[in-house]
Coordinates of C-alpha atoms in Angstrom, one line a residue:
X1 CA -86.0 16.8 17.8
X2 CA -82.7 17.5 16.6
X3 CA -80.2 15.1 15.4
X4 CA -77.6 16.8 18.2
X5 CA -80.3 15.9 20.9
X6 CA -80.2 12.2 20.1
X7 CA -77.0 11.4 20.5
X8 CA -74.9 11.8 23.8
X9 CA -71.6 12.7 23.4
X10 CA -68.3 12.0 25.7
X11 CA -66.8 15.1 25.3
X12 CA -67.3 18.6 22.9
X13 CA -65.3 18.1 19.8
X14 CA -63.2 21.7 19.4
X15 CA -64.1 23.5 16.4
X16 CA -61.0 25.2 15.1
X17 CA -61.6 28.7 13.0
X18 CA -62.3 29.0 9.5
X19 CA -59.0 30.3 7.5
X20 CA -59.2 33.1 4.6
X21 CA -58.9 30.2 2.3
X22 CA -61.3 28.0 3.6
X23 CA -64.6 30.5 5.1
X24 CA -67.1 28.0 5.1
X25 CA -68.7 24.1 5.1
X26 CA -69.2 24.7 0.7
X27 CA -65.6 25.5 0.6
X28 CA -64.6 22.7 2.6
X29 CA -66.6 20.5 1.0
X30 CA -65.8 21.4 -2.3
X31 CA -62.3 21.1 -1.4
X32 CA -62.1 17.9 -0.5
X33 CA -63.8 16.3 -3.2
X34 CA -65.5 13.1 -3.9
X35 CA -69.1 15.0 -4.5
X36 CA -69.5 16.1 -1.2
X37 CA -70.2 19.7 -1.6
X38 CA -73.7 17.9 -2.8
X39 CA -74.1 17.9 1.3
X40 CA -73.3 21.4 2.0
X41 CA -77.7 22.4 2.3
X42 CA -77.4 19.3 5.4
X43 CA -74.7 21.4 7.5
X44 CA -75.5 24.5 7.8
X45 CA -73.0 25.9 10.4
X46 CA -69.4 25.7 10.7
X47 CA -69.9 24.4 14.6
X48 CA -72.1 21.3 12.9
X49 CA -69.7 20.2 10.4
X50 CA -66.9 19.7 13.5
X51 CA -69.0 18.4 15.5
X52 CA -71.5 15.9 14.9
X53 CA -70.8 12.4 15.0
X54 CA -71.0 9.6 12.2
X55 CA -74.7 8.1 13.6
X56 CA -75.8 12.1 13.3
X57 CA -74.2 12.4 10.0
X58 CA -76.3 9.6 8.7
X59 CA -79.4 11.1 10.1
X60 CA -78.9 13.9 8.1
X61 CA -78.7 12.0 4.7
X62 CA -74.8 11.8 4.4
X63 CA -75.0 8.3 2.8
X64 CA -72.8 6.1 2.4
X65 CA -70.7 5.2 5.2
X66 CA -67.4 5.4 3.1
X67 CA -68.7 8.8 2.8
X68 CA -68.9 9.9 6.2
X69 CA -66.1 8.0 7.0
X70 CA -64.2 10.2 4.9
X71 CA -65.1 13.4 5.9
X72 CA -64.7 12.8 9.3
X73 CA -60.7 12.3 8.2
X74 CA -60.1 15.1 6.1
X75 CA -62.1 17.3 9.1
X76 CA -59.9 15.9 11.5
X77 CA -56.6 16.9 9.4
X78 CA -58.3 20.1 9.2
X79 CA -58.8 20.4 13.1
X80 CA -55.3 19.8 13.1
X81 CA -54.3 22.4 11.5
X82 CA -53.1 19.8 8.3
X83 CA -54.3 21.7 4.9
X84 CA -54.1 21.0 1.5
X85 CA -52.7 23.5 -1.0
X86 CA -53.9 27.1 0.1
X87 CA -55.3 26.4 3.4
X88 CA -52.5 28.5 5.2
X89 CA -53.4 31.4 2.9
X90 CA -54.5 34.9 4.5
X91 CA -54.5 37.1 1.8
X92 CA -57.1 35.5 -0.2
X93 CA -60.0 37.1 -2.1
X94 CA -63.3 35.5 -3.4
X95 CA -61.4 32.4 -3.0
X96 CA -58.5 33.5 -5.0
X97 CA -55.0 34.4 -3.9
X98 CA -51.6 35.0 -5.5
X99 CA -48.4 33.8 -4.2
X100 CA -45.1 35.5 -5.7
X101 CA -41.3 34.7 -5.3
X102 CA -40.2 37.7 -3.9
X103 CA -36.2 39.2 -2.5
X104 CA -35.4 40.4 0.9
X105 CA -32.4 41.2 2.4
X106 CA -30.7 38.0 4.4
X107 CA -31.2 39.4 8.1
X108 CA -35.0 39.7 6.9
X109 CA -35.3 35.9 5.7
X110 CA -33.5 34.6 8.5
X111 CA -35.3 36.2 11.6
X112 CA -39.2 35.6 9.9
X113 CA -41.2 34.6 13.0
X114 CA -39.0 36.7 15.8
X115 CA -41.2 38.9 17.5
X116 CA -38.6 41.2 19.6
X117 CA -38.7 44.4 19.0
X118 CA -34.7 44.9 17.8
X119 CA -35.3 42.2 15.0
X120 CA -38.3 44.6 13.8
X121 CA -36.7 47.8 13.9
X122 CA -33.6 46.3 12.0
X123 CA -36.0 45.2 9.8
X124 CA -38.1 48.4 9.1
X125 CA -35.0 50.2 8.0
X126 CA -33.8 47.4 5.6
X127 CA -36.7 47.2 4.0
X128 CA -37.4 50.5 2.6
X129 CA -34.7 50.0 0.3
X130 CA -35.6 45.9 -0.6
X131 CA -37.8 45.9 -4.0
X132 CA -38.7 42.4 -4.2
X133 CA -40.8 42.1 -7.6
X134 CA -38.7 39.6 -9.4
X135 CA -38.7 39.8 -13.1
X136 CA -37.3 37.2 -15.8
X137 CA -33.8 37.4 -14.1
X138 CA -32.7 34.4 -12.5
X139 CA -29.5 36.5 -11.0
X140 CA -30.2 36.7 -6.9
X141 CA -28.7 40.3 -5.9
X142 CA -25.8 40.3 -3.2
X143 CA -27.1 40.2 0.4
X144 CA -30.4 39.0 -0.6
X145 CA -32.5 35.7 -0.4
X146 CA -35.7 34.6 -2.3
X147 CA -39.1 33.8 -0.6
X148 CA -42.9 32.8 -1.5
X149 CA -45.0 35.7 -0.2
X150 CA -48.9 35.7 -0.3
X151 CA -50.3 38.6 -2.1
X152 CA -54.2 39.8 -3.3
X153 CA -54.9 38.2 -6.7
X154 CA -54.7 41.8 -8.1
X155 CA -51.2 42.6 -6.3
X156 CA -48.5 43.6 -8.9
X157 CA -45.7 43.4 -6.9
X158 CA -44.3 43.0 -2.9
X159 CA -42.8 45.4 -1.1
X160 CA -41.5 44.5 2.4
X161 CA -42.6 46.1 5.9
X162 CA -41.7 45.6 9.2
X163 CA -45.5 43.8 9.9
X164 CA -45.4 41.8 7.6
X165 CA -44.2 38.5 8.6
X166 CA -42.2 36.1 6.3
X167 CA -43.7 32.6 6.5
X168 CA -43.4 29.2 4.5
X169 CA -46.5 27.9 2.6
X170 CA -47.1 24.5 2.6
X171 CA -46.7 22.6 -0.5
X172 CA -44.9 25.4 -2.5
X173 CA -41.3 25.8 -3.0
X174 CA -39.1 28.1 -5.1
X175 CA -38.1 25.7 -8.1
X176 CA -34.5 26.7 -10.3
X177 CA -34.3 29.6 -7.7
X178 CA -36.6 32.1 -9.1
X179 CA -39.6 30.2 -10.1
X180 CA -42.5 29.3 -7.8
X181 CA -43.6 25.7 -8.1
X182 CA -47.0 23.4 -6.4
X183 CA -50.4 22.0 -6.8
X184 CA -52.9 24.2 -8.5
X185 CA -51.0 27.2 -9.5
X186 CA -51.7 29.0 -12.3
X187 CA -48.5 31.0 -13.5
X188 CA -49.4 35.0 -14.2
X189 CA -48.5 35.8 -17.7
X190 CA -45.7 38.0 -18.2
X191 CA -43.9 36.9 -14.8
X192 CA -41.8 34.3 -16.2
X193 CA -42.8 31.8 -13.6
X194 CA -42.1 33.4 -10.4
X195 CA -45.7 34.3 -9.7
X196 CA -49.4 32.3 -9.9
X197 CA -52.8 32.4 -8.7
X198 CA -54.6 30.1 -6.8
X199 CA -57.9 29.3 -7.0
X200 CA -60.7 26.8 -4.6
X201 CA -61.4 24.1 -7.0
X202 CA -63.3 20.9 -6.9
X203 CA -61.3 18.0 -5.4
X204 CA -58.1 20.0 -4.8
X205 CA -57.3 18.3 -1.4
X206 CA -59.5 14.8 -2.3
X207 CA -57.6 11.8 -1.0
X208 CA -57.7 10.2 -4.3
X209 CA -58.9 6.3 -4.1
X210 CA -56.3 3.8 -5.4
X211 CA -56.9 1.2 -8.1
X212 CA -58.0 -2.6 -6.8
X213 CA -55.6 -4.8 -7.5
X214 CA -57.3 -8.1 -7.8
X215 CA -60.6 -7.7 -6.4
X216 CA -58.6 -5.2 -3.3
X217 CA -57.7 -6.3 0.0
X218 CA -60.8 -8.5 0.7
X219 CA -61.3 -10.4 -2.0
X220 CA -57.2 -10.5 -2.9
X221 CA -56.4 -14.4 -1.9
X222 CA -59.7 -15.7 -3.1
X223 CA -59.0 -13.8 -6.6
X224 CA -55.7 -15.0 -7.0
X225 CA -56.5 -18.6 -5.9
X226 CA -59.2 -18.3 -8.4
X227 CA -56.5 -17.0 -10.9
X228 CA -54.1 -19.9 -10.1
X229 CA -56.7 -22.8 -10.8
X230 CA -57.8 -21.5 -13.9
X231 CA -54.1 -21.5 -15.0
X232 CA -53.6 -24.9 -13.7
X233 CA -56.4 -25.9 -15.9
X234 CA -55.3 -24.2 -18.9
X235 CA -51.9 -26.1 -18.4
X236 CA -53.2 -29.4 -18.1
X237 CA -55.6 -29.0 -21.1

């Protein structure tokens, strides 16, 4: 019988959609780190990863408990809709993707998101005359306004149409107003900082554990009491 059949649950857990970034449970797992990609072969779907609870986890060999613990977190960030560097990607291939400070005209910047079809004609015709490849020039042109675009790791430069919608990228921001700066980017010789690859790595969205401080929060009070007495001693010897 199946580990699913076991267990009763209260209510289906949603399973949100994989993004270009992040296709499938290896990915996931890889990304958040702390060895767990070793349990990729024990969830073999998407749907399971989401969706089975810590009792069913533990059937399947995901041992510790700090372990599933874990993962049950960083899935539930993921659910909603809370990624580590890259996640919001969509132009990503093989589990690369470039992301480029680009130019556009100011109407451009400022309407990204509208959806009415004024805003998109206004911005068809602005845009066939917007080239925004930056260079090694940190002068912005007049009328203009610099943005992080997401490009294919082989893109050489942006050019602006009316689909294509402007959007922030979390964890990335344009540093000394030309230069792209965040986690995990790798600058693309010869474009003086203003663009990078991305890459999935090992660990790049791991919660990173934090050093005990005497003994950590259990054994804190009995450490230190420990601590104080031997000093005591030493000071009466």
């Amino acid at each position: 019988m199946s580990p699913t059949k076991l267990h009763k649950k209260s209510a289906p857990a949603s399973v949100p959609q994989p993004t270009p970034f992040v296709p499938n449970v290896e990915t996931f797992l890889t990304l958040i780190g702390r060895n767990m990609s070793k349990h990729a072969s024990k969830l073999p779907s998407w749907e399971q990863l989401f969706t089975l609870s810590s009792p069913e986890l533990r059937e399947l060999g995901i041992e510790p408990a700090r372990q599933r613990r874990y993962l049950l977190r960083k899935r539930e960030k993921f659910r909603q809709g809370i990624y580590g560097p890259g996640g919001d990607l969509e132009k990503v291939v093989d589990g690369v993707a470039q992301l480029r400070v680009a130019e556009l005209p100011l109407e451009l910047s400022s309407s990204a998101g509208s959806s009415s079809s004024s805003s998109s004609s206004s911005s068809s015709s602005s845009s066939s005359s917007a080239s925004s490849s930056l260079t090694s020039t940190a002068t912005l042109s007049p009328g203009m306004k610099r943005v992080i675009v997401n490009l294919a790791p082989d893109a050489t430069g942006y050019q602006h149409e009316a689909s294509n919608q402007v959007k922030k990228f979390a964890h990335m921001k344009i540093h000394n107003g030309f230069m792209i700066k965040g986690p995990f980017l790798q600058p693309i010789k010869g474009s003086n900082g203003s663009a990078a690859l991305i890459k999935v790595e090992e660990g790049m969205w791991e919660d990173k554990l934090g050093q005990k401080v005497d003994g950590g929060e259990r054994r804190r009070a009995e450490v230190r009491a420990k601590k104080r007495s031997e000093e005591r001693r030493k000071g009466l010897a």
